[in-house]
């Protein structure tokens, strides 16, 4: 797919450039190419072709040199990535080696990155929930950030649009705080998850729910998915290796091959975008400067419109690094707010327990992306706690085989051949909204550069008092809910962890109506540079509790539609 022989200005000129090929960049590329624009996608990492570049996808456990564990030398080269649950022997090649990609932690922050064609779309856990008006109206109502320039009705048709193409499994649950989508059949909850759902419904009068986790899996593909070359998810749950069935949505299985089929896509891996080029006379961006990752050669590419989709913090880095006489502090940064009001999700609390009932049921359920999801129930209609906003939570129940592996010889053999099914174990993890603040920021450390001459990113954000109170409430409420359900051995886990492992960093280039207090308008377009759009997590004004990637997809599709219409009217 790559084209490495581009040498003349003409050959380096496109209608559109997309920076980054992950979830949001893949969507921008699909939409731009489908609308007939010759589009260059620049990706700093290596190419990963669907199926052929998934080296571990069909390996048996005994075929791995370290039976799934990560060798010490690799752990040491990736001490931060190593904290991510998915950094295992079968998927570690999709994570960056931290030592090769340094950054400055002014405060501890675990920055989890996947630098390759497809970005983190290969690694994600595929949880996909729509935001509601409780989220878009939140900053205005609670006064903790600028008002979102859009409401749910503005983005709802675009959620439908991306859901149909990506394939989202889910049930119509009819909850205002978690709008229903255009779903493929949802996966059933297992017996204990369903039991807990009933307990909450009875005990809390319909105000707390467990729903089947909505996820980007083809539970029953439609023709549009088969046309992408994808088939039904086989529930083998080896997704982070890359799925040869295309059972889950990734850029590699879905949007990028679709864009390629239009004949309008040029994908250039190993292309580190250094900055966006700005022409003072035209008052517009004209292209981007790229450092070839292999040769370190500088190359400029040109286009009429540029989509920055390098994932939230790298998008901030690129824009901060895009300096000119007009924009000495970074592209579009007249108000000095670029890089500020960054935030993340608070995943730092968990709780587990056991359940002695329903022993007649043996299965774990068939949701390939986790069992249940507890939508946010705090402070929805009115402020009712001593902290702002709220949290959602994962909830799942499983039984595993109890085997005594301390035995030897025939005893061990018997133990392995005749395992006994253990008790039901239940668990939940918190997914808390954090508040974007001006003192939470990313900035450039200009006197320190990486191997490709990019300034290092300095990251400074942390939990605050609101997060601490929210975490205490989560433990209290989940303990109460577990107790009501008759669960035993309830064990909270609030071990401290640095922000970042939620892998939902957002903000820094936030949307808003007022150019004095925001960087992007309601179309994800830079207020001060109309042909540059940002549709990844950097655009987010607040963080909500929902997983964010579905919203990035919807923003990307909506924003491309607007940009192409504006181009047709010669407004860009
Ligand atoms: C283990 C894990 C589980 C997750 N689970 C979920 C989940 O369940 N639900 C959910 O919504 N989200 C989840 N996420 C987060 C999700 O993966 C991200 O929100 C999503 O991938 C963001 O899309 P993106 O396009 O902004 O960034 P990415 O997918 O990260 O893509 C960005 C791309 O830009 C490239 N790039 C960066 N800098 C440059 C540069 N200077 N020049 C050129 N290219 C550049 C990168 O190499 C990368 O390929 C998870 C992530 C991980 C790792
Ligand atoms: S569970 Fe589904 S998406 Fe995941 S690897 Fe298996 S078939 Fe692919």
Coordinates of C-alpha atoms and ligand atoms in Angstrom, one line a residue:
X1 CA 0.0 0.0 0.0
X2 CA 2.9 2.4 0.5
X3 CA 4.4 4.6 -2.1
X4 CA 8.0 5.4 -1.3
X5 CA 9.0 7.0 -4.6
X6 CA 7.3 10.3 -4.3
X7 CA 9.8 13.0 -5.4
X8 CA 8.2 15.8 -7.3
X9 CA 6.1 18.5 -5.8
X10 CA 3.2 17.4 -7.9
X11 CA 3.6 13.9 -6.8
X12 CA 3.7 15.2 -3.2
X13 CA 0.4 17.1 -3.6
X14 CA -2.9 15.6 -2.6
X15 CA -6.4 16.8 -2.0
X16 CA -6.3 15.8 1.6
X17 CA -3.7 14.6 4.2
X18 CA -4.6 12.5 7.2
X19 CA -2.0 12.3 10.0
X20 CA -2.3 8.9 11.8
X21 CA -4.0 5.7 10.7
X22 CA -5.6 4.6 13.9
X23 CA -9.3 4.5 14.7
X24 CA -10.0 8.2 14.0
X25 CA -7.5 8.6 11.1
X26 CA -8.9 5.4 9.4
X27 CA -12.3 6.9 9.5
X28 CA -11.2 10.2 8.1
X29 CA -9.4 8.3 5.3
X30 CA -12.4 6.2 4.5
X31 CA -14.7 9.2 4.3
X32 CA -12.3 11.4 2.3
X33 CA -11.5 8.8 -0.3
X34 CA -15.1 7.7 -0.7
X35 CA -16.0 11.3 -1.4
X36 CA -13.4 11.3 -4.2
X37 CA -10.5 13.1 -2.6
X38 CA -7.0 11.9 -3.4
X39 CA -5.9 11.3 0.2
X40 CA -2.5 10.7 1.7
X41 CA -2.4 9.0 5.1
X42 CA 0.9 9.5 6.9
X43 CA 1.7 7.0 9.6
X44 CA 4.8 7.1 11.7
X45 CA 5.0 3.3 12.3
X46 CA 5.4 0.2 10.2
X47 CA 2.7 -1.1 7.8
X48 CA 0.4 -3.8 9.3
X49 CA -1.6 -5.5 6.6
X50 CA -4.8 -7.3 7.7
X51 CA -4.2 -11.0 8.4
X52 CA -0.7 -11.3 6.9
X53 CA 0.9 -9.1 9.5
X54 CA -0.7 -10.7 12.6
X55 CA 2.2 -13.1 13.3
X56 CA 0.7 -14.7 16.5
X57 CA -2.9 -14.9 15.5
X58 CA -3.1 -18.7 15.0
X59 CA -0.5 -19.8 17.5
X60 CA -1.2 -22.3 20.2
X61 CA -0.1 -21.4 23.8
X62 CA 2.8 -24.0 23.6
X63 CA 4.1 -22.3 20.5
X64 CA 5.1 -19.2 22.3
X65 CA 8.7 -19.2 23.5
X66 CA 7.6 -17.8 26.9
X67 CA 4.1 -19.3 27.1
X68 CA 2.6 -15.9 26.9
X69 CA 4.8 -14.1 29.4
X70 CA 6.9 -11.1 28.4
X71 CA 10.7 -11.7 28.6
X72 CA 12.5 -9.5 31.1
X73 CA 14.6 -7.6 28.5
X74 CA 11.5 -6.6 26.7
X75 CA 9.8 -5.5 29.9
X76 CA 12.8 -3.4 30.7
X77 CA 12.6 -1.7 27.2
X78 CA 8.9 -1.0 27.7
X79 CA 8.5 -0.4 31.4
X80 CA 5.3 1.7 30.9
X81 CA 3.7 -0.4 28.2
X82 CA 4.4 -3.4 30.5
X83 CA 1.8 -2.1 32.9
X84 CA -1.0 -2.5 30.4
X85 CA -3.0 -5.7 30.7
X86 CA -2.8 -6.4 27.0
X87 CA 1.0 -6.2 26.9
X88 CA 1.5 -10.0 26.6
X89 CA 3.8 -12.1 24.4
X90 CA 1.1 -12.5 21.8
X91 CA 0.5 -8.8 21.3
X92 CA 3.5 -6.9 22.6
X93 CA 4.8 -6.2 19.1
X94 CA 1.8 -3.8 18.7
X95 CA 3.0 -1.5 21.5
X96 CA 5.9 1.0 21.4
X97 CA 9.1 0.3 23.2
X98 CA 9.1 3.2 25.6
X99 CA 12.9 3.6 25.6
X100 CA 12.8 4.3 21.8
X101 CA 10.0 6.9 22.3
X102 CA 10.8 8.9 25.5
X103 CA 8.6 11.6 27.0
X104 CA 8.9 13.8 30.1
X105 CA 6.6 12.9 33.1
X106 CA 6.4 16.1 35.0
X107 CA 3.9 14.1 37.0
X108 CA 3.7 10.3 36.6
X109 CA 1.6 9.4 33.5
X110 CA 1.6 6.0 31.8
X111 CA 1.3 6.8 28.2
X112 CA 0.3 3.7 26.2
X113 CA 1.0 3.9 22.5
X114 CA 0.8 1.7 19.4
X115 CA 2.8 3.1 16.5
X116 CA 1.9 1.2 13.4
X117 CA -0.7 1.3 10.6
X118 CA -3.9 0.8 12.5
X119 CA -2.6 2.4 15.7
X120 CA -4.3 1.2 18.8
X121 CA -7.3 -0.1 16.8
X122 CA -5.5 -3.4 16.9
X123 CA -5.2 -3.4 20.6
X124 CA -8.4 -1.8 21.9
X125 CA -11.0 -3.7 24.1
X126 CA -13.8 -2.7 21.6
X127 CA -16.2 -1.2 24.2
X128 CA -18.4 1.2 22.4
X129 CA -21.1 3.4 24.0
X130 CA -22.7 6.5 22.7
X131 CA -22.5 9.7 24.8
X132 CA -25.8 11.3 25.9
X133 CA -27.0 14.9 26.4
X134 CA -26.1 14.4 30.1
X135 CA -22.5 14.3 28.8
X136 CA -22.7 17.1 26.2
X137 CA -24.6 19.4 28.6
X138 CA -22.5 18.5 31.6
X139 CA -19.8 21.2 31.4
X140 CA -22.5 23.9 30.9
X141 CA -24.7 22.6 33.7
X142 CA -21.9 21.9 36.2
X143 CA -19.7 24.8 35.1
X144 CA -16.4 22.9 35.0
X145 CA -15.4 23.5 31.4
X146 CA -16.6 25.5 28.4
X147 CA -19.9 24.4 26.9
X148 CA -19.8 21.8 24.2
X149 CA -20.7 23.4 20.9
X150 CA -22.9 20.5 19.9
X151 CA -25.7 18.4 21.5
X152 CA -26.6 14.8 21.2
X153 CA -29.0 15.4 18.3
X154 CA -26.0 16.9 16.2
X155 CA -24.0 13.7 16.5
X156 CA -26.7 11.0 16.8
X157 CA -27.0 10.5 13.0
X158 CA -23.2 10.1 12.8
X159 CA -23.2 7.5 15.6
X160 CA -25.7 5.6 13.5
X161 CA -23.6 6.0 10.4
X162 CA -20.4 4.7 11.9
X163 CA -22.1 1.9 13.9
X164 CA -23.7 0.5 10.8
X165 CA -20.3 0.2 9.0
X166 CA -18.1 -0.8 12.0
X167 CA -20.6 -3.3 13.4
X168 CA -21.6 -2.8 17.0
X169 CA -23.2 -5.6 19.0
X170 CA -25.7 -4.4 21.7
X171 CA -29.2 -4.5 23.0
X172 CA -31.8 -1.7 22.9
X173 CA -31.8 -0.9 26.7
X174 CA -33.9 2.2 26.5
X175 CA -31.8 4.3 28.9
X176 CA -31.6 8.1 28.6
X177 CA -28.1 8.1 30.0
X178 CA -26.8 5.5 27.5
X179 CA -28.6 6.1 24.1
X180 CA -29.4 3.0 22.1
X181 CA -27.6 2.6 18.8
X182 CA -28.0 0.8 15.4
X183 CA -26.9 -2.5 16.8
X184 CA -26.2 -6.0 15.6
X185 CA -27.7 -8.6 18.1
X186 CA -26.3 -8.1 21.6
X187 CA -24.5 -10.9 23.5
X188 CA -26.4 -12.4 26.4
X189 CA -25.3 -11.9 30.0
X190 CA -24.4 -15.1 31.8
X191 CA -26.4 -16.4 34.7
X192 CA -24.8 -14.4 37.5
X193 CA -24.5 -11.2 35.5
X194 CA -28.2 -11.5 34.7
X195 CA -28.9 -12.2 38.4
X196 CA -27.1 -9.1 39.4
X197 CA -29.0 -7.1 36.9
X198 CA -32.3 -8.3 38.5
X199 CA -31.0 -7.5 42.0
X200 CA -30.2 -3.9 41.0
X201 CA -33.4 -3.4 39.2
X202 CA -35.5 -4.5 42.2
X203 CA -33.4 -2.8 44.9
X204 CA -32.8 0.5 43.2
X205 CA -36.2 1.0 41.6
X206 CA -35.0 1.0 38.0
X207 CA -32.3 3.7 38.6
X208 CA -29.3 1.3 38.4
X209 CA -28.7 -1.1 35.6
X210 CA -26.5 -3.8 34.2
X211 CA -26.6 -4.1 30.4
X212 CA -24.7 -6.4 28.1
X213 CA -21.5 -4.6 27.2
X214 CA -21.8 -3.0 23.7
X215 CA -18.9 -3.9 21.6
X216 CA -17.5 -3.6 18.1
X217 CA -17.9 -7.3 17.2
X218 CA -19.8 -8.8 14.3
X219 CA -22.3 -10.9 16.3
X220 CA -24.2 -11.3 13.1
X221 CA -22.6 -9.5 10.1
X222 CA -24.7 -7.6 7.6
X223 CA -23.8 -7.4 3.9
X224 CA -21.8 -4.2 4.5
X225 CA -19.4 -6.2 6.7
X226 CA -19.2 -9.1 4.3
X227 CA -18.3 -6.5 1.6
X228 CA -15.4 -5.5 3.8
X229 CA -14.2 -9.1 3.8
X230 CA -15.2 -9.6 7.4
X231 CA -17.1 -12.5 8.9
X232 CA -18.9 -13.4 12.1
X233 CA -16.9 -13.2 15.3
X234 CA -15.9 -16.7 16.3
X235 CA -15.7 -15.8 20.1
X236 CA -12.2 -17.1 20.4
X237 CA -11.1 -14.0 22.3
X238 CA -7.6 -13.6 20.9
X239 CA -8.5 -10.2 19.5
X240 CA -5.4 -8.3 20.5
X241 CA -3.3 -10.5 18.2
X242 CA -5.3 -9.1 15.2
X243 CA -8.3 -11.0 14.1
X244 CA -8.0 -12.9 10.7
X245 CA -11.9 -13.1 10.6
X246 CA -12.2 -9.3 10.9
X247 CA -14.5 -10.2 13.8
X248 CA -13.9 -7.0 15.6
X249 CA -13.5 -3.5 14.1
X250 CA -10.0 -2.2 13.4
X251 CA -8.7 0.3 10.8
X252 CA -6.7 -2.6 9.3
X253 CA -9.7 -4.9 8.8
X254 CA -12.3 -2.2 7.9
X255 CA -11.7 1.5 7.1
X256 CA -8.3 1.4 5.5
X257 CA -8.9 -1.5 3.0
X258 CA -12.2 0.2 2.2
X259 CA -10.4 3.4 1.5
X260 CA -7.8 1.6 -0.6
X261 CA -10.5 0.1 -2.8
X262 CA -11.6 3.6 -3.9
X263 CA -8.2 4.0 -5.6
X264 CA -7.9 7.4 -3.9
X265 CA -5.7 6.3 -1.0
X266 CA -1.9 6.6 -0.7
X267 CA -0.7 5.2 2.6
X268 CA 2.8 6.1 3.6
X269 CA 4.1 4.2 6.7
X270 CA 7.4 5.2 8.4
X271 CA 6.4 8.9 8.1
X272 CA 6.8 10.9 11.3
X273 CA 4.8 14.1 10.9
X274 CA 6.9 16.9 12.3
X275 CA 4.6 19.9 11.9
X276 CA 1.8 21.4 9.8
X277 CA 3.0 24.0 7.3
X278 CA 1.3 27.4 7.4
X279 CA 1.3 30.0 4.6
X280 CA 1.0 33.5 6.0
X281 CA -0.3 35.0 2.8
X282 CA -3.0 32.5 2.2
X283 CA -3.8 32.3 5.8
X284 CA -4.1 28.6 5.5
X285 CA -2.2 25.4 6.1
X286 CA -0.5 24.1 2.9
X287 CA 0.7 20.7 4.0
X288 CA 2.9 18.9 6.5
X289 CA 6.6 18.4 7.1
X290 CA 7.5 14.7 7.5
X291 CA 10.7 13.0 8.8
X292 CA 11.1 9.6 7.1
X293 CA 11.4 7.2 10.0
X294 CA 14.1 5.1 8.3
X295 CA 16.2 7.6 6.4
X296 CA 15.6 10.7 8.7
X297 CA 15.1 12.6 5.4
X298 CA 12.8 15.7 5.6
X299 CA 10.0 15.7 3.0
X300 CA 7.1 18.2 2.6
X301 CA 3.7 17.0 1.4
X302 CA 0.9 19.4 0.3
X303 CA -2.9 19.3 0.4
X304 CA -6.0 21.5 0.6
X305 CA -7.2 20.1 3.8
X306 CA -5.5 18.4 6.7
X307 CA -6.9 16.0 9.3
X308 CA -4.8 15.6 12.5
X309 CA -5.5 12.2 14.0
X310 CA -2.3 11.2 15.7
X311 CA -4.1 10.3 18.9
X312 CA -4.8 12.9 21.5
X313 CA -1.4 13.7 23.0
X314 CA 0.6 13.3 19.8
X315 CA -1.9 15.6 18.0
X316 CA -1.2 18.2 20.7
X317 CA 2.6 17.6 20.1
X318 CA 2.3 18.2 16.3
X319 CA 0.2 21.3 16.6
X320 CA 2.4 22.8 19.3
X321 CA 5.4 22.0 17.1
X322 CA 3.7 23.8 14.1
X323 CA 5.2 27.3 14.7
X324 CA 5.3 30.2 12.2
X325 CA 5.4 34.0 12.5
X326 CA 1.7 34.1 12.6
X327 CA 1.5 31.3 15.2
X328 CA 4.7 31.4 17.3
X329 CA 3.1 29.2 20.1
X330 CA 1.6 26.5 17.9
X331 CA -0.9 26.3 15.1
X332 CA -4.2 28.1 16.0
X333 CA -3.0 28.9 19.5
X334 CA -3.9 32.6 19.8
X335 CA -5.5 32.1 23.2
X336 CA -2.6 30.1 24.7
X337 CA -4.8 27.2 25.5
X338 CA -3.3 24.6 23.1
X339 CA -2.1 21.7 25.2
X340 CA -4.2 22.7 28.3
X341 CA -7.4 21.2 29.8
X342 CA -6.2 17.6 29.1
X343 CA -7.8 14.9 31.1
X344 CA -8.2 11.1 31.2
X345 CA -10.5 8.4 32.8
X346 CA -10.1 7.3 36.3
X347 CA -9.8 3.5 36.2
X348 CA -8.0 3.2 39.5
X349 CA -10.5 1.3 41.6
X350 CA -11.7 -2.3 41.4
X351 CA -13.8 -4.7 43.5
X352 CA -14.1 -8.4 43.5
X353 CA -16.2 -11.0 45.3
X354 CA -17.6 -14.6 45.1
X355 CA -21.1 -15.9 44.7
X356 CA -22.2 -19.2 46.1
X357 CA -25.5 -19.6 44.1
X358 CA -26.4 -20.6 40.6
X359 CA -23.9 -23.4 40.7
X360 CA -26.0 -25.4 38.2
X361 CA -24.7 -23.0 35.5
X362 CA -21.3 -23.6 34.1
X363 CA -20.7 -21.3 31.2
X364 CA -19.1 -17.8 31.4
X365 CA -21.3 -16.3 28.7
X366 CA -20.4 -15.5 25.2
X367 CA -19.6 -11.8 25.1
X368 CA -16.1 -11.7 23.4
X369 CA -15.5 -8.2 24.9
X370 CA -16.5 -8.6 28.6
X371 CA -19.8 -9.3 30.2
X372 CA -21.9 -6.4 31.7
X373 CA -21.7 -2.6 31.8
X374 CA -23.1 -0.5 34.6
X375 CA -24.0 2.9 33.1
X376 CA -23.3 6.0 35.2
X377 CA -26.0 6.4 38.0
X378 CA -24.5 9.3 40.0
X379 CA -25.4 13.0 39.5
X380 CA -27.3 12.4 36.3
X381 CA -30.4 14.5 36.8
X382 CA -29.2 16.6 39.7
X383 CA -26.1 17.1 41.8
X384 CA -26.4 14.5 44.7
X385 CA -22.9 13.8 45.9
X386 CA -19.9 15.8 47.2
X387 CA -18.0 15.3 43.9
X388 CA -18.8 16.4 40.4
X389 CA -19.9 14.1 37.6
X390 CA -19.9 10.3 38.0
X391 CA -18.6 6.9 37.0
X392 CA -19.7 3.9 34.9
X393 CA -18.4 0.4 35.8
X394 CA -17.6 -2.9 34.2
X395 CA -19.2 -6.0 35.7
X396 CA -18.5 -9.6 34.9
X397 CA -18.9 -13.0 36.5
X398 CA -16.9 -16.1 35.6
X399 CA -16.1 -19.6 36.8
X400 CA -12.8 -21.2 36.1
X401 CA -11.4 -24.7 36.7
X402 CA -9.6 -25.1 40.0
X403 CA -6.5 -27.2 39.5
X404 CA -3.9 -28.0 42.2
X405 CA -0.7 -27.6 40.2
X406 CA 1.5 -28.4 43.2
X407 CA 1.0 -32.1 42.6
X408 CA 3.5 -34.2 40.6
X409 CA 3.5 -37.3 38.4
X410 CA 0.2 -39.3 38.1
X411 CA -1.5 -37.0 40.7
X412 CA -0.8 -34.0 38.5
X413 CA -1.9 -35.8 35.4
X414 CA -5.2 -36.7 37.1
X415 CA -5.6 -33.2 38.4
X416 CA -5.2 -31.8 34.9
X417 CA -7.5 -34.4 33.3
X418 CA -10.3 -34.0 35.9
X419 CA -10.4 -30.4 36.8
X420 CA -13.2 -29.2 39.2
X421 CA -15.2 -26.1 38.4
X422 CA -14.5 -23.4 41.0
X423 CA -16.9 -20.9 42.5
X424 CA -18.4 -18.0 40.7
X425 CA -16.1 -15.0 40.9
X426 CA -17.4 -11.5 40.1
X427 CA -15.5 -8.3 39.5
X428 CA -16.0 -4.7 38.6
X429 CA -13.8 -1.8 37.6
X430 CA -14.5 1.9 37.9
X431 CA -14.6 4.1 34.8
X432 CA -14.7 7.6 36.3
X433 CA -15.0 10.9 34.5
X434 CA -12.2 13.4 35.4
X435 CA -12.4 17.1 35.1
X436 CA -10.2 18.9 32.5
X437 CA -8.3 21.8 34.2
X438 CA -6.1 24.5 32.9
X439 CA -3.3 23.3 35.2
X440 CA -3.4 19.9 33.5
X441 CA -1.3 20.3 30.4
X442 CA 1.1 18.9 27.8
X443 CA 3.9 21.1 26.4
X444 CA 7.0 20.7 24.4
X445 CA 10.5 20.2 26.0
X446 CA 12.2 21.9 23.1
X447 CA 15.8 21.3 24.3
X448 CA 15.3 17.6 24.3
X449 CA 14.5 15.7 21.1
X450 CA 13.8 12.1 20.1
X451 CA 15.7 10.2 17.4
X452 CA 13.7 11.8 14.7
X453 CA 14.3 15.4 15.9
X454 CA 10.9 15.8 17.4
X455 CA 10.8 17.8 20.7
X456 CA 9.8 15.6 23.6
X457 CA 6.3 15.9 25.1
X458 CA 6.1 17.0 28.7
X459 CA 3.0 15.6 30.4
X460 CA 1.6 17.1 33.6
X461 CA -1.8 15.8 34.9
X462 CA -2.9 14.0 38.0
X463 CA -5.9 12.9 40.0
X464 CA -7.5 15.5 42.2
X465 CA -9.8 15.7 45.2
X466 CA -12.8 15.1 43.0
X467 CA -11.3 11.8 41.8
X468 CA -10.5 10.7 45.3
X469 CA -14.1 11.3 46.5
X470 CA -15.5 9.6 43.4
X471 CA -13.3 6.6 44.0
X472 CA -14.5 6.3 47.6
X473 CA -18.1 6.5 46.5
X474 CA -17.6 3.8 43.8
X475 CA -16.2 1.4 46.5
X476 CA -19.0 2.3 48.9
X477 CA -21.7 1.9 46.3
X478 CA -20.4 -1.3 44.7
X479 CA -19.9 -2.8 48.2
X480 CA -23.5 -2.1 49.0
X481 CA -24.7 -3.5 45.6
X482 CA -22.6 -6.6 46.0
X483 CA -23.9 -7.1 49.5
X484 CA -27.5 -6.7 48.4
X485 CA -26.8 -9.5 45.8
X486 CA -25.4 -11.8 48.5
X487 CA -21.9 -11.8 47.2
X488 CA -19.2 -12.8 49.7
X489 CA -15.5 -12.1 50.2
X490 CA -16.0 -8.6 48.9
X491 CA -12.5 -7.2 48.3
X492 CA -12.0 -3.6 47.2
X493 CA -8.7 -2.8 45.4
X494 CA -7.7 0.8 45.4
X495 CA -4.0 0.3 44.9
X496 CA -2.6 3.6 43.5
X497 CA -1.7 3.8 39.9
X498 CA -0.6 6.7 37.8
X499 CA -3.1 8.2 35.4
X500 CA -2.9 6.9 31.8
X501 CA -3.7 3.2 32.0
X502 CA -7.3 3.9 31.1
X503 CA -5.7 4.7 27.7
X504 CA -8.4 7.4 27.2
X505 CA -6.4 10.6 27.3
X506 CA -8.3 13.5 25.9
X507 CA -8.3 17.3 25.4
X508 CA -5.7 20.0 24.7
X509 CA -7.4 21.1 21.5
X510 CA -10.9 21.4 22.8
X511 CA -14.0 22.2 21.0
X512 CA -16.2 25.2 21.9
X513 CA -18.2 28.1 20.5
X514 CA -15.8 30.9 21.6
X515 CA -12.3 31.2 20.0
X516 CA -11.1 32.9 23.1
X517 CA -11.6 29.8 25.2
X518 CA -11.4 26.9 22.7
X519 CA -9.3 25.8 19.7
X520 CA -11.9 24.0 17.5
X521 CA -15.4 25.0 16.4
X522 CA -18.4 22.7 16.3
X523 CA -17.1 21.1 13.1
X524 CA -13.7 20.1 14.7
X525 CA -12.2 22.9 12.6
X526 CA -9.4 25.1 14.0
X527 CA -11.0 28.5 14.7
X528 CA -7.8 30.2 13.5
X529 CA -6.9 27.9 10.5
X530 CA -9.9 26.8 8.7
X531 CA -8.5 23.9 6.6
X532 CA -7.1 22.0 9.6
X533 CA -9.4 19.6 11.5
X534 CA -8.8 17.5 14.6
X535 CA -11.2 14.6 15.2
X536 CA -9.3 12.4 17.7
X537 CA -9.4 12.6 21.5
X538 CA -7.6 16.0 21.5
X539 CA -10.9 17.7 20.5
X540 CA -12.8 16.6 23.6
X541 CA -14.1 19.3 25.8
X542 CA -15.0 16.9 28.7
X543 CA -14.4 13.2 29.1
X544 CA -17.7 11.6 30.1
X545 CA -17.7 8.1 31.5
X546 CA -18.2 6.3 28.3
X547 CA -15.4 4.7 26.3
X548 CA -14.5 7.4 23.8
X549 CA -13.5 5.8 20.5
X550 CA -17.0 5.5 19.0
X551 CA -17.4 9.3 19.5
X552 CA -14.0 9.9 17.7
X553 CA -15.3 7.8 14.7
X554 CA -18.6 9.8 14.6
X555 CA -16.7 13.1 14.9
X556 CA -14.3 12.1 12.0
X557 CA -17.2 11.1 9.7
X558 CA -19.2 14.3 10.5
X559 CA -16.3 16.6 10.1
X560 CA -15.2 15.1 6.8
X561 CA -18.7 15.6 5.5
X562 CA -18.6 19.2 6.5
X563 CA -15.1 19.8 5.1
X564 CA -15.9 18.3 1.7
X565 CA -19.0 20.4 1.4
X566 CA -17.0 23.5 2.3
X567 CA -14.4 22.6 -0.3
X568 CA -17.1 22.3 -2.9
X569 CA -18.3 25.8 -2.0
X570 CA -14.6 27.0 -2.3
X571 CA -14.7 28.0 1.4
X572 CA -11.6 26.1 2.3
Ligands
LIG1 C1 -5.4 -2.1 25.5 C2 -6.4 -1.0 25.1 C3 -7.7 -1.1 25.3 C4 -8.6 -0.1 24.9 N1 -9.9 -0.3 25.0 C5 -10.8 0.6 24.5 C6 -12.2 0.4 24.5 O1 -12.7 -0.7 24.9 N2 -13.0 1.3 24.0 C7 -12.5 2.5 23.5 O2 -13.3 3.3 23.1 N3 -11.2 2.7 23.4 C8 -10.3 1.8 23.9 N4 -9.0 2.0 23.9 C9 -8.5 3.3 23.4 C10 -8.5 3.4 21.8 O3 -7.6 2.4 21.3 C11 -8.2 4.8 21.4 O4 -9.2 5.7 21.9 C12 -8.2 4.9 19.9 O5 -7.3 4.0 19.3 C13 -7.8 6.3 19.5 O6 -7.9 6.5 18.1 P1 -6.9 7.5 17.5 O7 -7.1 7.4 16.0 O8 -7.0 8.8 18.1 O9 -5.4 7.0 17.9 P2 -4.6 5.7 17.5 O10 -5.6 4.5 17.2 O11 -3.6 5.5 18.6 O12 -3.9 6.1 16.2 C14 -3.0 7.1 16.1 C15 -2.0 6.8 15.0 O13 -1.2 8.0 14.8 C16 0.1 7.7 14.6 N5 1.0 8.8 14.9 C17 1.3 9.4 16.1 N6 2.1 10.4 15.9 C18 2.4 10.5 14.6 C19 3.2 11.4 13.8 N7 3.9 12.4 14.4 N8 3.2 11.2 12.5 C20 2.5 10.2 11.9 N9 1.7 9.4 12.6 C21 1.7 9.5 13.9 C22 0.3 6.5 15.5 O14 1.5 5.7 15.2 C23 -1.0 5.8 15.4 O15 -0.9 4.8 14.4 C24 -8.1 1.0 24.2 C25 -6.7 1.1 24.0 C26 -5.8 0.1 24.4 C27 -4.4 0.2 24.1
LIG2 S1 -13.3 -13.1 19.6 FE1 -14.0 -12.5 17.5 S2 -12.9 -10.7 17.0 FE2 -11.8 -11.6 18.7 S3 -10.2 -12.9 17.7 FE3 -12.0 -14.2 18.0 S4 -13.2 -14.0 16.1 FE4 -11.8 -12.4 16.2

